[in-house]
């Protein structure tokens, strides 16, 4: 068994399926984009199992790139969390088969609420697809799983389609690095773009300052008290030097 060859085969299978996604795009993709741009409601991602895990990533990507969104678990939705959805909201429901029980259970209630349903599915004849306002095909011909059972190519394709949606929305909204940093104040990018000199500098009474005539003992007391590792030596409000 050649481990490297097996891994390479997985890459080739999934790469091929991703490349084929562009052939599956229809006007419904553009309609979904416009629906999101024009909507004053919420944007919700819903999926079960592996599709749900991918849905969480898509929701996080959208939220961090200028499209407020959140993930809703279909099981929790069926037991009360449908109250998070309002008329006019847009709900992306992810299901490769389009016939998962947990998904089918919430379709009609969501429609009665008055939300727009966008199906991410690989089965355009499924209950989900036939019940949705818009269909985005994420179907694959072959799973990377050697048994064809575990969702691999299909989840990768779903993730890429979600990324495509996010990128299109970013472009149309003229989303800039500064906007990205606003949602990532703790990250390196956020600090680089948002952090100013004024946020780091110390002024007024915070400053460790002594005159050139003060004793070393006084300087050491100021150095310890201000806890900045250095003391400014001044005369007539002019900086003469720094002692560390």
mmCIF file of N, CA, C and O in Angstrom, residues 111-165:
data_model
loop_
_atom_site.group_PDB
_atom_site.id
_atom_site.type_symbol
_atom_site.label_atom_id
_atom_site.label_comp_id
_atom_site.label_asym_id
_atom_site.label_seq_id
_atom_site.Cartn_x
_atom_site.Cartn_y
_atom_site.Cartn_z
ATOM 1 N N UNK A 111 -41.088 28.077 5.488
ATOM 2 C CA UNK A 111 -41.867 28.701 4.419
ATOM 3 C C UNK A 111 -43.084 29.434 4.992
ATOM 4 O O UNK A 111 -43.447 30.521 4.516
ATOM 5 N N UNK A 112 -43.711 28.845 6.020
ATOM 6 C CA UNK A 112 -44.873 29.498 6.635
ATOM 7 C C UNK A 112 -44.462 30.793 7.341
ATOM 8 O O UNK A 112 -45.231 31.763 7.360
ATOM 9 N N UNK A 113 -43.274 30.805 7.881
ATOM 10 C CA UNK A 113 -42.766 32.021 8.530
ATOM 11 C C UNK A 113 -42.579 33.134 7.506
ATOM 12 O O UNK A 113 -42.748 34.310 7.797
ATOM 13 N N UNK A 114 -42.233 32.743 6.287
ATOM 14 C CA UNK A 114 -42.071 33.738 5.233
ATOM 15 C C UNK A 114 -40.634 34.028 4.868
ATOM 16 O O UNK A 114 -40.343 35.049 4.231
ATOM 17 N N UNK A 115 -39.722 33.144 5.243
ATOM 18 C CA UNK A 115 -38.318 33.326 4.891
ATOM 19 C C UNK A 115 -38.039 32.766 3.502
ATOM 20 O O UNK A 115 -38.768 31.908 3.001
ATOM 21 N N UNK A 116 -36.985 33.255 2.884
ATOM 22 C CA UNK A 116 -36.547 32.757 1.577
ATOM 23 C C UNK A 116 -35.591 31.597 1.809
ATOM 24 O O UNK A 116 -34.631 31.704 2.576
ATOM 25 N N UNK A 117 -35.842 30.471 1.159
ATOM 26 C CA UNK A 117 -34.990 29.294 1.319
ATOM 27 C C UNK A 117 -34.101 29.133 0.100
ATOM 28 O O UNK A 117 -34.564 29.091 -1.036
ATOM 29 N N UNK A 118 -32.791 29.055 0.364
ATOM 30 C CA UNK A 118 -31.807 28.779 -0.680
ATOM 31 C C UNK A 118 -31.227 27.399 -0.395
ATOM 32 O O UNK A 118 -30.637 27.180 0.659
ATOM 33 N N UNK A 119 -31.400 26.474 -1.314
ATOM 34 C CA UNK A 119 -30.923 25.105 -1.110
ATOM 35 C C UNK A 119 -29.511 24.947 -1.650
ATOM 36 O O UNK A 119 -29.239 25.284 -2.802
ATOM 37 N N UNK A 120 -28.622 24.454 -0.808
ATOM 38 C CA UNK A 120 -27.310 23.963 -1.232
ATOM 39 C C UNK A 120 -27.442 22.439 -1.266
ATOM 40 O O UNK A 120 -27.404 21.786 -0.226
ATOM 41 N N UNK A 121 -27.608 21.868 -2.431
ATOM 42 C CA UNK A 121 -27.858 20.431 -2.504
ATOM 43 C C UNK A 121 -27.259 19.835 -3.774
ATOM 44 O O UNK A 121 -27.083 20.533 -4.773
ATOM 45 N N UNK A 122 -26.972 18.548 -3.700
ATOM 46 C CA UNK A 122 -26.480 17.839 -4.867
ATOM 47 C C UNK A 122 -27.574 17.077 -5.580
ATOM 48 O O UNK A 122 -27.323 16.379 -6.560
ATOM 49 N N UNK A 123 -28.811 17.218 -5.100
ATOM 50 C CA UNK A 123 -29.944 16.494 -5.675
ATOM 51 C C UNK A 123 -31.056 17.491 -6.006
ATOM 52 O O UNK A 123 -31.849 17.887 -5.148
ATOM 53 N N UNK A 124 -31.117 17.900 -7.272
ATOM 54 C CA UNK A 124 -32.079 18.917 -7.677
ATOM 55 C C UNK A 124 -33.516 18.405 -7.743
ATOM 56 O O UNK A 124 -34.435 19.183 -7.990
ATOM 57 N N UNK A 125 -33.712 17.106 -7.527
ATOM 58 C CA UNK A 125 -35.056 16.546 -7.503
ATOM 59 C C UNK A 125 -35.490 16.178 -6.086
ATOM 60 O O UNK A 125 -36.514 15.532 -5.889
ATOM 61 N N UNK A 126 -34.709 16.581 -5.115
ATOM 62 C CA UNK A 126 -34.994 16.234 -3.726
ATOM 63 C C UNK A 126 -36.124 17.087 -3.164
ATOM 64 O O UNK A 126 -36.549 18.086 -3.759
ATOM 65 N N UNK A 127 -36.602 16.690 -2.004
ATOM 66 C CA UNK A 127 -37.649 17.444 -1.309
ATOM 67 C C UNK A 127 -37.156 18.859 -1.007
ATOM 68 O O UNK A 127 -37.902 19.832 -1.168
ATOM 69 N N UNK A 128 -35.909 18.979 -0.598
ATOM 70 C CA UNK A 128 -35.354 20.296 -0.294
ATOM 71 C C UNK A 128 -35.342 21.180 -1.530
ATOM 72 O O UNK A 128 -35.788 22.327 -1.498
ATOM 73 N N UNK A 129 -34.818 20.645 -2.627
ATOM 74 C CA UNK A 129 -34.708 21.432 -3.853
ATOM 75 C C UNK A 129 -36.074 21.871 -4.357
ATOM 76 O O UNK A 129 -36.281 23.034 -4.728
ATOM 77 N N UNK A 130 -37.029 20.955 -4.358
ATOM 78 C CA UNK A 130 -38.361 21.252 -4.893
ATOM 79 C C UNK A 130 -39.127 22.227 -4.007
ATOM 80 O O UNK A 130 -40.085 22.867 -4.463
ATOM 81 N N UNK A 131 -38.703 22.357 -2.750
ATOM 82 C CA UNK A 131 -39.414 23.228 -1.806
ATOM 83 C C UNK A 131 -38.734 24.575 -1.624
ATOM 84 O O UNK A 131 -39.237 25.423 -0.881
ATOM 85 N N UNK A 132 -37.595 24.773 -2.280
ATOM 86 C CA UNK A 132 -36.807 25.987 -2.068
ATOM 87 C C UNK A 132 -37.111 27.050 -3.110
ATOM 88 O O UNK A 132 -37.594 26.762 -4.208
ATOM 89 N N UNK A 133 -36.801 28.283 -2.746
ATOM 90 C CA UNK A 133 -36.963 29.395 -3.679
ATOM 91 C C UNK A 133 -35.840 29.416 -4.711
ATOM 92 O O UNK A 133 -36.064 29.756 -5.879
ATOM 93 N N UNK A 134 -34.634 29.059 -4.271
ATOM 94 C CA UNK A 134 -33.466 29.055 -5.149
ATOM 95 C C UNK A 134 -32.648 27.797 -4.883
ATOM 96 O O UNK A 134 -32.590 27.309 -3.744
ATOM 97 N N UNK A 135 -32.024 27.273 -5.940
ATOM 98 C CA UNK A 135 -31.225 26.052 -5.803
ATOM 99 C C UNK A 135 -29.796 26.318 -6.267
ATOM 100 O O UNK A 135 -29.569 26.812 -7.377
ATOM 101 N N UNK A 136 -28.847 26.005 -5.411
ATOM 102 C CA UNK A 136 -27.432 26.070 -5.778
ATOM 103 C C UNK A 136 -26.890 24.650 -5.724
ATOM 104 O O UNK A 136 -26.861 24.022 -4.665
ATOM 105 N N UNK A 137 -26.484 24.161 -6.876
ATOM 106 C CA UNK A 137 -26.067 22.765 -7.007
ATOM 107 C C UNK A 137 -24.635 22.583 -6.507
ATOM 108 O O UNK A 137 -23.708 23.206 -7.017
ATOM 109 N N UNK A 138 -24.474 21.718 -5.518
ATOM 110 C CA UNK A 138 -23.135 21.400 -5.002
ATOM 111 C C UNK A 138 -22.845 19.908 -5.228
ATOM 112 O O UNK A 138 -22.036 19.300 -4.514
ATOM 113 N N UNK A 139 -23.476 19.340 -6.224
ATOM 114 C CA UNK A 139 -23.346 17.908 -6.493
ATOM 115 C C UNK A 139 -21.968 17.501 -6.987
ATOM 116 O O UNK A 139 -21.279 18.265 -7.665
ATOM 117 N N UNK A 140 -21.573 16.300 -6.629
ATOM 118 C CA UNK A 140 -20.298 15.732 -7.081
ATOM 119 C C UNK A 140 -20.560 14.366 -7.702
ATOM 120 O O UNK A 140 -21.530 13.688 -7.365
ATOM 121 N N UNK A 141 -19.681 13.971 -8.601
ATOM 122 C CA UNK A 141 -19.801 12.654 -9.230
ATOM 123 C C UNK A 141 -19.178 11.557 -8.387
ATOM 124 O O UNK A 141 -19.599 10.402 -8.441
ATOM 125 N N UNK A 142 -18.159 11.942 -7.594
ATOM 126 C CA UNK A 142 -17.424 10.920 -6.855
ATOM 127 C C UNK A 142 -16.925 11.458 -5.521
ATOM 128 O O UNK A 142 -16.325 12.527 -5.471
ATOM 129 N N UNK A 143 -17.203 10.711 -4.470
ATOM 130 C CA UNK A 143 -16.639 11.032 -3.169
ATOM 131 C C UNK A 143 -15.211 10.504 -3.093
ATOM 132 O O UNK A 143 -14.892 9.473 -3.697
ATOM 133 N N UNK A 144 -14.357 11.200 -2.356
ATOM 134 C CA UNK A 144 -12.985 10.727 -2.188
ATOM 135 C C UNK A 144 -12.922 9.488 -1.308
ATOM 136 O O UNK A 144 -11.958 8.726 -1.357
ATOM 137 N N UNK A 145 -13.960 9.276 -0.525
ATOM 138 C CA UNK A 145 -14.044 8.082 0.313
ATOM 139 C C UNK A 145 -13.996 6.839 -0.575
ATOM 140 O O UNK A 145 -14.767 6.723 -1.533
ATOM 141 N N UNK A 146 -13.101 5.878 -0.308
ATOM 142 C CA UNK A 146 -12.982 4.698 -1.165
ATOM 143 C C UNK A 146 -14.252 3.854 -1.207
ATOM 144 O O UNK A 146 -14.483 3.111 -2.165
ATOM 145 N N UNK A 147 -15.094 3.991 -0.175
ATOM 146 C CA UNK A 147 -16.357 3.265 -0.165
ATOM 147 C C UNK A 147 -17.493 4.094 -0.745
ATOM 148 O O UNK A 147 -18.606 3.606 -0.899
ATOM 149 N N UNK A 148 -17.203 5.361 -1.022
ATOM 150 C CA UNK A 148 -18.234 6.241 -1.552
ATOM 151 C C UNK A 148 -19.315 6.576 -0.553
ATOM 152 O O UNK A 148 -20.425 6.967 -0.930
ATOM 153 N N UNK A 149 -18.992 6.435 0.728
ATOM 154 C CA UNK A 149 -20.006 6.618 1.770
ATOM 155 C C UNK A 149 -19.804 7.927 2.532
ATOM 156 O O UNK A 149 -20.716 8.748 2.626
ATOM 157 N N UNK A 150 -18.611 8.112 3.090
ATOM 158 C CA UNK A 150 -18.332 9.295 3.898
ATOM 159 C C UNK A 150 -18.291 10.538 3.014
ATOM 160 O O UNK A 150 -17.641 10.540 1.963
ATOM 161 N N UNK A 151 -19.000 11.603 3.398
ATOM 162 C CA UNK A 151 -18.979 12.836 2.601
ATOM 163 C C UNK A 151 -17.612 13.507 2.657
ATOM 164 O O UNK A 151 -17.175 13.957 3.715
ATOM 165 N N UNK A 152 -16.944 13.568 1.539
ATOM 166 C CA UNK A 152 -15.623 14.197 1.451
ATOM 167 C C UNK A 152 -15.598 15.208 0.315
ATOM 168 O O UNK A 152 -15.506 16.411 0.545
ATOM 169 N N UNK A 153 -15.695 14.724 -0.915
ATOM 170 C CA UNK A 153 -15.740 15.640 -2.052
ATOM 171 C C UNK A 153 -16.937 16.576 -1.940
ATOM 172 O O UNK A 153 -16.847 17.762 -2.264
ATOM 173 N N UNK A 154 -18.061 16.035 -1.470
ATOM 174 C CA UNK A 154 -19.288 16.841 -1.394
ATOM 175 C C UNK A 154 -19.175 17.950 -0.356
ATOM 176 O O UNK A 154 -19.642 19.074 -0.580
ATOM 177 N N UNK A 155 -18.543 17.663 0.788
ATOM 178 C CA UNK A 155 -18.392 18.707 1.801
ATOM 179 C C UNK A 155 -17.381 19.752 1.347
ATOM 180 O O UNK A 155 -17.547 20.945 1.616
ATOM 181 N N UNK A 156 -16.326 19.289 0.645
ATOM 182 C CA UNK A 156 -15.354 20.238 0.111
ATOM 183 C C UNK A 156 -16.013 21.152 -0.914
ATOM 184 O O UNK A 156 -15.797 22.368 -0.924
ATOM 185 N N UNK A 157 -16.830 20.568 -1.778
ATOM 186 C CA UNK A 157 -17.536 21.356 -2.794
ATOM 187 C C UNK A 157 -18.469 22.368 -2.143
ATOM 188 O O UNK A 157 -18.573 23.519 -2.591
ATOM 189 N N UNK A 158 -19.137 21.960 -1.073
ATOM 190 C CA UNK A 158 -20.040 22.865 -0.360
ATOM 191 C C UNK A 158 -19.273 24.044 0.227
ATOM 192 O O UNK A 158 -19.701 25.199 0.133
ATOM 193 N N UNK A 159 -18.133 23.732 0.823
ATOM 194 C CA UNK A 159 -17.308 24.782 1.430
ATOM 195 C C UNK A 159 -16.835 25.776 0.380
ATOM 196 O O UNK A 159 -16.884 26.995 0.582
ATOM 197 N N UNK A 160 -16.402 25.274 -0.765
ATOM 198 C CA UNK A 160 -15.926 26.143 -1.843
ATOM 199 C C UNK A 160 -17.060 27.008 -2.386
ATOM 200 O O UNK A 160 -16.869 28.192 -2.681
ATOM 201 N N UNK A 161 -18.247 26.430 -2.507
ATOM 202 C CA UNK A 161 -19.390 27.218 -2.977
ATOM 203 C C UNK A 161 -19.709 28.328 -1.984
ATOM 204 O O UNK A 161 -20.052 29.456 -2.369
ATOM 205 N N UNK A 162 -19.603 28.009 -0.710
ATOM 206 C CA UNK A 162 -19.811 29.032 0.311
ATOM 207 C C UNK A 162 -18.767 30.134 0.224
ATOM 208 O O UNK A 162 -19.081 31.323 0.385
ATOM 209 N N UNK A 163 -17.522 29.745 -0.046
ATOM 210 C CA UNK A 163 -16.458 30.740 -0.211
ATOM 211 C C UNK A 163 -16.736 31.621 -1.420
ATOM 212 O O UNK A 163 -16.502 32.836 -1.387
ATOM 213 N N UNK A 164 -17.217 31.013 -2.496
ATOM 214 C CA UNK A 164 -17.537 31.781 -3.700
ATOM 215 C C UNK A 164 -18.620 32.815 -3.397
ATOM 216 O O UNK A 164 -18.537 33.971 -3.836
ATOM 217 N N UNK A 165 -19.621 32.404 -2.638
ATOM 218 C CA UNK A 165 -20.687 33.325 -2.250
ATOM 219 C C UNK A 165 -20.126 34.479 -1.423
ATOM 220 O O UNK A 165 -20.464 35.648 -1.651
#
